[in-house]
Amino acid sequence: MLIERAYVDLSEEARAESGDSWPWTVPCVRRLATDGLKFRAPVTFLVGENGSGKSTLAEALAEGFGLDSYGGSAGYKYASSREPSVLGQAIRFDATAVGRRMVRGPRTRRRGFFLRAETAFDVLGRARLSGAPEEMSHGEGFLMAFREKFRQPGLYVLDEPEAALSFSSCLELLGVLHELRRGGAQVVCATHSPLLTALPGAEIVEVGEHGMRSVEWDDELALVDHWRRYLTDPRAYLRHIID
Ligand SMILES: Nc1ncnc2c1ncn2[C@@H]1O[C@H](COP(=O)(O)OP(=O)(O)O)[C@@H](O)[C@H]1O
Ligand SMILES: [Mg+2]
């Protein structure tokens, strides 16, 4: 583990001013600002409906840790012109000894990767890989990048990495995440994947109107329940959508 808790450090003044503007209006961000977010396992999945705030959280965690907000490897600044986000700047960590050395030290000591959904292809295309990414499909390129770039202990913040991946590629990614945690890395991954979230020992944090709460894969996770029921009987859902 590198970070054990994330919280928000805002002056009273800033807190009063920020109250009714984005991102403080997003329930999970409000919860982060009042209670913080504890990391109880080396791999944490963020799940929840579209618009619930997973990307907002992921981006702030990456930025707070010092990973480039455009996405990409730690310790290397891409020509990103992104404004630092208010939340990313206000976020703080309770870190382990190893984590503290990365967060507090110079940028070159940071280790990790931020895979942002919108820029993933661009960033991974720039990563030097042993294969030729132009000749690979989207998914193949992603998988190769995961295998090659996700090795060092560091913070890996991934936003819906499953998007381009087939079932078996997704399983491979799960293997990569497992290797990462075995090597001392920490992963925070926003996802809709029932496959990834099944990683044993991972913590699942559900983000929503309620804020944030820890849930079990087996009997509490809505996305798993929906997939199970859909695959058993698609018509139960489709009759509400079609005709
Ligand atoms: N830059 C922004 N400015 C204002 N609102 C935003 C911005 N980015 C996201 N939002 C809003 O914040 C909420 C959470 O978005 P997001 O974190 O992208 O959700 P998710 O990743 O869970 O789908 C949404 O209501 C979204 O419209
Ligand atoms: Mg998102």
Short mmCIF file of C-alpha atoms and ligand atoms in Angstrom, two decimals:
data_model
loop_
_atom_site.label_atom_id
_atom_site.label_comp_id
_atom_site.label_asym_id
_atom_site.label_seq_id
_atom_site.Cartn_x
_atom_site.Cartn_y
_atom_site.Cartn_z
CA MET A 1 0.00 0.00 0.00
CA LEU A 2 1.13 3.52 -0.73
CA ILE A 3 -1.85 5.59 0.32
CA GLU A 4 -4.17 4.63 3.15
CA ARG A 5 -6.56 7.52 3.05
CA ALA A 6 -7.39 10.51 0.87
CA TYR A 7 -8.97 13.66 2.25
CA VAL A 8 -9.51 17.25 1.32
CA ASP A 9 -7.62 20.16 2.80
CA LEU A 10 -9.53 23.39 2.25
CA SER A 11 -9.46 26.56 4.28
CA GLU A 12 -12.75 27.53 5.97
CA GLU A 13 -12.97 30.35 3.49
CA ALA A 14 -12.47 28.19 0.43
CA ARG A 15 -14.93 25.67 1.86
CA ALA A 16 -17.63 28.30 2.26
CA GLU A 17 -17.06 29.66 -1.24
CA SER A 18 -16.90 26.30 -2.96
CA GLY A 19 -20.08 24.83 -1.45
CA ASP A 20 -22.47 25.08 -4.37
CA SER A 21 -20.16 24.81 -7.36
CA TRP A 22 -18.77 21.79 -9.19
CA PRO A 23 -17.12 19.51 -8.18
CA TRP A 24 -18.24 20.03 -4.57
CA THR A 25 -21.85 19.44 -5.56
CA VAL A 26 -21.08 15.85 -6.62
CA PRO A 27 -22.16 13.66 -3.66
CA CYS A 28 -19.00 11.53 -3.59
CA VAL A 29 -16.81 14.63 -3.63
CA ARG A 30 -18.83 16.11 -0.79
CA ARG A 31 -18.30 12.89 1.10
CA LEU A 32 -14.57 12.98 0.39
CA ALA A 33 -14.46 16.54 1.69
CA THR A 34 -16.29 15.69 4.92
CA ASP A 35 -15.11 12.15 5.74
CA GLY A 36 -12.25 11.30 3.42
CA LEU A 37 -11.84 7.98 1.64
CA LYS A 38 -10.05 5.03 3.27
CA PHE A 39 -8.14 2.54 1.14
CA ARG A 40 -8.37 -0.85 2.79
CA ALA A 41 -6.73 -2.93 0.05
CA PRO A 42 -4.01 -2.46 -2.58
CA VAL A 43 -6.66 -2.59 -5.32
CA THR A 44 -9.73 -0.36 -5.07
CA PHE A 45 -12.48 -0.32 -7.67
CA LEU A 46 -14.78 2.67 -8.05
CA VAL A 47 -18.17 1.69 -9.43
CA GLY A 48 -21.39 3.61 -10.01
CA GLU A 49 -23.75 5.04 -12.60
CA ASN A 50 -22.61 7.36 -15.38
CA GLY A 51 -22.23 10.81 -13.94
CA SER A 52 -21.80 9.61 -10.36
CA GLY A 53 -18.33 11.10 -10.10
CA LYS A 54 -15.90 8.21 -10.68
CA SER A 55 -13.77 10.11 -13.20
CA THR A 56 -13.81 13.25 -11.07
CA LEU A 57 -12.47 11.23 -8.14
CA ALA A 58 -9.95 9.28 -10.21
CA GLU A 59 -8.56 12.41 -11.78
CA ALA A 60 -8.22 14.17 -8.43
CA LEU A 61 -6.43 11.18 -6.89
CA ALA A 62 -4.02 11.00 -9.83
CA GLU A 63 -3.38 14.70 -9.75
CA GLY A 64 -2.99 14.80 -5.98
CA PHE A 65 -0.40 12.04 -6.20
CA GLY A 66 1.45 13.98 -8.85
CA LEU A 67 0.57 11.90 -11.90
CA ASP A 68 0.04 14.07 -14.96
CA SER A 69 -3.61 15.02 -15.30
CA TYR A 70 -3.47 14.47 -19.05
CA GLY A 71 -2.69 10.84 -18.38
CA GLY A 72 0.47 8.80 -18.76
CA SER A 73 3.49 7.75 -16.76
CA ALA A 74 4.54 9.41 -13.56
CA GLY A 75 7.63 11.53 -13.52
CA TYR A 76 7.23 12.65 -17.08
CA LYS A 77 5.31 15.75 -18.02
CA TYR A 78 3.51 15.58 -21.32
CA ALA A 79 2.86 18.79 -23.17
CA SER A 80 -0.41 19.02 -21.30
CA SER A 81 -2.11 22.36 -21.04
CA ARG A 82 -4.76 21.14 -18.65
CA GLU A 83 -5.55 23.46 -15.79
CA PRO A 84 -4.92 21.80 -12.44
CA SER A 85 -8.31 20.91 -10.96
CA VAL A 86 -9.49 22.51 -7.70
CA LEU A 87 -10.10 19.11 -6.20
CA GLY A 88 -6.75 17.70 -7.35
CA GLN A 89 -4.99 20.59 -5.69
CA ALA A 90 -6.90 20.28 -2.43
CA ILE A 91 -6.54 16.52 -2.03
CA ARG A 92 -4.11 15.12 0.55
CA PHE A 93 -3.05 11.61 1.49
CA ASP A 94 -2.25 9.65 4.59
CA ALA A 95 0.54 7.61 3.05
CA THR A 96 2.73 4.69 4.10
CA ALA A 97 6.48 5.29 4.39
CA VAL A 98 7.03 4.23 0.79
CA GLY A 99 4.08 6.27 -0.41
CA ARG A 100 5.31 9.37 1.42
CA ARG A 101 8.64 9.23 -0.35
CA MET A 102 6.80 9.28 -3.67
CA VAL A 103 4.24 11.97 -2.86
CA ARG A 104 6.60 14.34 -1.09
CA GLY A 105 9.72 13.77 -3.15
CA PRO A 106 10.54 15.33 -6.48
CA ARG A 107 8.41 14.42 -9.48
CA THR A 108 11.01 11.93 -10.70
CA ARG A 109 10.37 9.78 -7.60
CA ARG A 110 6.69 9.32 -8.40
CA ARG A 111 5.86 5.98 -9.86
CA GLY A 112 2.65 4.98 -11.50
CA PHE A 113 0.35 5.69 -14.39
CA PHE A 114 -2.87 7.57 -14.96
CA LEU A 115 -5.01 6.02 -17.64
CA ARG A 116 -7.64 8.59 -18.48
CA ALA A 117 -10.40 7.32 -20.73
CA GLU A 118 -10.30 10.22 -23.21
CA THR A 119 -6.55 10.35 -23.69
CA ALA A 120 -5.62 6.71 -23.21
CA PHE A 121 -5.05 5.97 -26.86
CA ASP A 122 -2.95 9.07 -27.36
CA VAL A 123 -0.85 8.50 -24.27
CA LEU A 124 -0.35 4.80 -24.84
CA GLY A 125 0.53 5.51 -28.46
CA ARG A 126 3.38 7.66 -27.21
CA ALA A 127 4.59 5.06 -24.77
CA ARG A 128 7.52 3.22 -26.31
CA LEU A 129 6.44 -0.35 -26.77
CA SER A 130 8.21 -3.37 -28.17
CA GLY A 131 5.53 -3.93 -30.80
CA ALA A 132 4.37 -1.41 -33.36
CA PRO A 133 1.14 0.11 -32.00
CA GLU A 134 0.00 1.29 -35.46
CA GLU A 135 -0.32 -2.29 -36.59
CA MET A 136 -2.23 -3.37 -33.54
CA SER A 137 -5.87 -3.00 -32.75
CA HIS A 138 -6.93 -0.61 -30.03
CA GLY A 139 -7.36 -3.45 -27.56
CA GLU A 140 -4.09 -5.19 -28.47
CA GLY A 141 -2.19 -1.95 -28.02
CA PHE A 142 -3.78 -1.35 -24.63
CA LEU A 143 -3.01 -4.80 -23.42
CA MET A 144 0.61 -4.59 -24.54
CA ALA A 145 0.98 -1.23 -22.82
CA PHE A 146 -0.52 -2.64 -19.62
CA ARG A 147 1.90 -5.55 -19.68
CA GLU A 148 4.93 -3.38 -20.38
CA LYS A 149 4.23 -0.17 -18.51
CA PHE A 150 2.48 -1.49 -15.41
CA ARG A 151 5.38 -3.02 -13.53
CA GLN A 152 6.91 -0.74 -10.95
CA PRO A 153 5.49 -0.20 -7.52
CA GLY A 154 3.58 3.07 -7.79
CA LEU A 155 0.05 4.41 -7.97
CA TYR A 156 -1.98 3.24 -10.95
CA VAL A 157 -5.15 5.21 -11.52
CA LEU A 158 -7.22 3.69 -14.29
CA ASP A 159 -10.46 5.08 -15.67
CA GLU A 160 -12.54 2.37 -17.35
CA PRO A 161 -9.56 0.45 -18.74
CA GLU A 162 -11.90 -2.33 -19.92
CA ALA A 163 -13.48 -0.22 -22.65
CA ALA A 164 -11.43 -1.60 -25.56
CA LEU A 165 -10.83 -5.06 -24.17
CA SER A 166 -12.35 -8.41 -25.04
CA PHE A 167 -13.33 -10.83 -22.30
CA SER A 168 -10.00 -12.66 -22.39
CA SER A 169 -7.99 -9.44 -22.58
CA CYS A 170 -9.89 -8.20 -19.57
CA LEU A 171 -8.92 -11.36 -17.72
CA GLU A 172 -5.31 -10.65 -18.62
CA LEU A 173 -5.62 -7.15 -17.30
CA LEU A 174 -6.94 -8.58 -14.06
CA GLY A 175 -3.76 -10.69 -13.93
CA VAL A 176 -1.67 -7.55 -14.46
CA LEU A 177 -3.46 -5.79 -11.58
CA HIS A 178 -2.79 -8.78 -9.36
CA GLU A 179 0.94 -8.73 -10.25
CA LEU A 180 1.06 -5.02 -9.56
CA ARG A 181 -0.31 -5.38 -6.05
CA ARG A 182 2.01 -8.32 -5.37
CA GLY A 183 4.90 -6.06 -6.31
CA GLY A 184 3.85 -3.38 -3.83
CA ALA A 185 1.89 -1.12 -6.17
CA GLN A 186 -1.54 0.33 -5.49
CA VAL A 187 -4.39 0.52 -7.97
CA VAL A 188 -7.50 2.70 -8.05
CA CYS A 189 -9.69 1.75 -10.97
CA ALA A 190 -13.03 3.20 -12.08
CA THR A 191 -14.93 0.48 -13.91
CA HIS A 192 -18.25 -0.99 -15.02
CA SER A 193 -16.74 -4.44 -15.39
CA PRO A 194 -18.20 -7.34 -13.41
CA LEU A 195 -15.10 -9.27 -14.46
CA LEU A 196 -12.48 -6.86 -13.07
CA THR A 197 -14.37 -6.17 -9.85
CA ALA A 198 -14.32 -9.90 -9.09
CA LEU A 199 -10.61 -9.73 -8.28
CA PRO A 200 -10.37 -11.46 -4.88
CA GLY A 201 -9.19 -9.22 -2.07
CA ALA A 202 -10.00 -6.00 -3.89
CA GLU A 203 -12.14 -3.36 -2.26
CA ILE A 204 -15.16 -2.07 -4.17
CA VAL A 205 -16.37 1.45 -3.47
CA GLU A 206 -19.75 2.33 -4.89
CA VAL A 207 -20.19 5.98 -5.75
CA GLY A 208 -23.67 7.50 -6.04
CA GLU A 209 -26.31 9.81 -4.60
CA HIS A 210 -25.47 8.43 -1.16
CA GLY A 211 -21.83 9.49 -1.53
CA MET A 212 -19.49 6.52 -1.26
CA ARG A 213 -19.81 3.13 0.37
CA SER A 214 -17.92 -0.12 0.42
CA VAL A 215 -19.83 -3.01 -1.22
CA GLU A 216 -19.37 -6.74 -1.72
CA TRP A 217 -19.09 -8.11 -5.24
CA ASP A 218 -21.34 -11.08 -4.66
CA ASP A 219 -24.52 -9.79 -3.16
CA GLU A 220 -24.43 -6.01 -3.11
CA LEU A 221 -23.05 -4.90 -6.43
CA ALA A 222 -25.80 -3.66 -8.78
CA LEU A 223 -23.76 -4.09 -11.95
CA VAL A 224 -23.13 -7.76 -11.19
CA ASP A 225 -26.77 -8.36 -10.40
CA HIS A 226 -27.89 -6.68 -13.62
CA TRP A 227 -25.46 -8.68 -15.78
CA ARG A 228 -26.44 -11.93 -14.13
CA ARG A 229 -30.12 -11.29 -14.73
CA TYR A 230 -29.60 -9.95 -18.23
CA LEU A 231 -27.56 -12.96 -19.34
CA THR A 232 -30.08 -15.34 -17.83
CA ASP A 233 -33.02 -13.66 -19.54
CA PRO A 234 -32.31 -10.63 -21.80
CA ARG A 235 -36.03 -10.20 -22.49
CA ALA A 236 -36.71 -9.23 -18.90
CA TYR A 237 -34.81 -6.02 -19.66
CA LEU A 238 -35.45 -5.65 -23.36
CA ARG A 239 -39.21 -5.55 -23.09
CA HIS A 240 -38.87 -2.24 -21.27
CA ILE A 241 -36.58 -0.83 -23.97
CA ILE A 242 -37.89 -2.22 -27.23
CA ASP A 243 -41.55 -1.72 -28.18
N1 LIG B 1 -15.32 19.88 -15.92
C1 LIG B 1 -16.55 19.77 -15.45
N2 LIG B 1 -17.28 20.86 -15.12
C2 LIG B 1 -18.52 20.75 -14.60
N3 LIG B 1 -19.13 19.58 -14.35
C3 LIG B 1 -18.47 18.45 -14.66
C4 LIG B 1 -17.13 18.48 -15.21
N4 LIG B 1 -16.73 17.21 -15.39
C5 LIG B 1 -17.74 16.41 -14.97
N5 LIG B 1 -18.79 17.16 -14.53
C6 LIG B 1 -20.05 16.64 -13.94
O1 LIG B 1 -19.71 15.97 -12.72
C7 LIG B 1 -20.51 14.81 -12.54
C8 LIG B 1 -19.62 13.59 -12.40
O2 LIG B 1 -18.97 13.33 -13.63
P1 LIG B 1 -17.92 12.15 -13.84
O3 LIG B 1 -16.92 12.22 -12.75
O4 LIG B 1 -17.41 12.25 -15.22
O5 LIG B 1 -18.84 10.86 -13.64
P2 LIG B 1 -18.54 9.33 -14.04
O6 LIG B 1 -17.10 9.21 -14.37
O7 LIG B 1 -18.94 8.55 -12.81
O8 LIG B 1 -19.43 9.00 -15.19
C9 LIG B 1 -21.44 14.75 -13.75
O9 LIG B 1 -22.66 15.32 -13.38
C10 LIG B 1 -20.72 15.59 -14.78
O10 LIG B 1 -21.64 16.16 -15.69
MG MG B 2 -16.16 8.50 -16.09
#
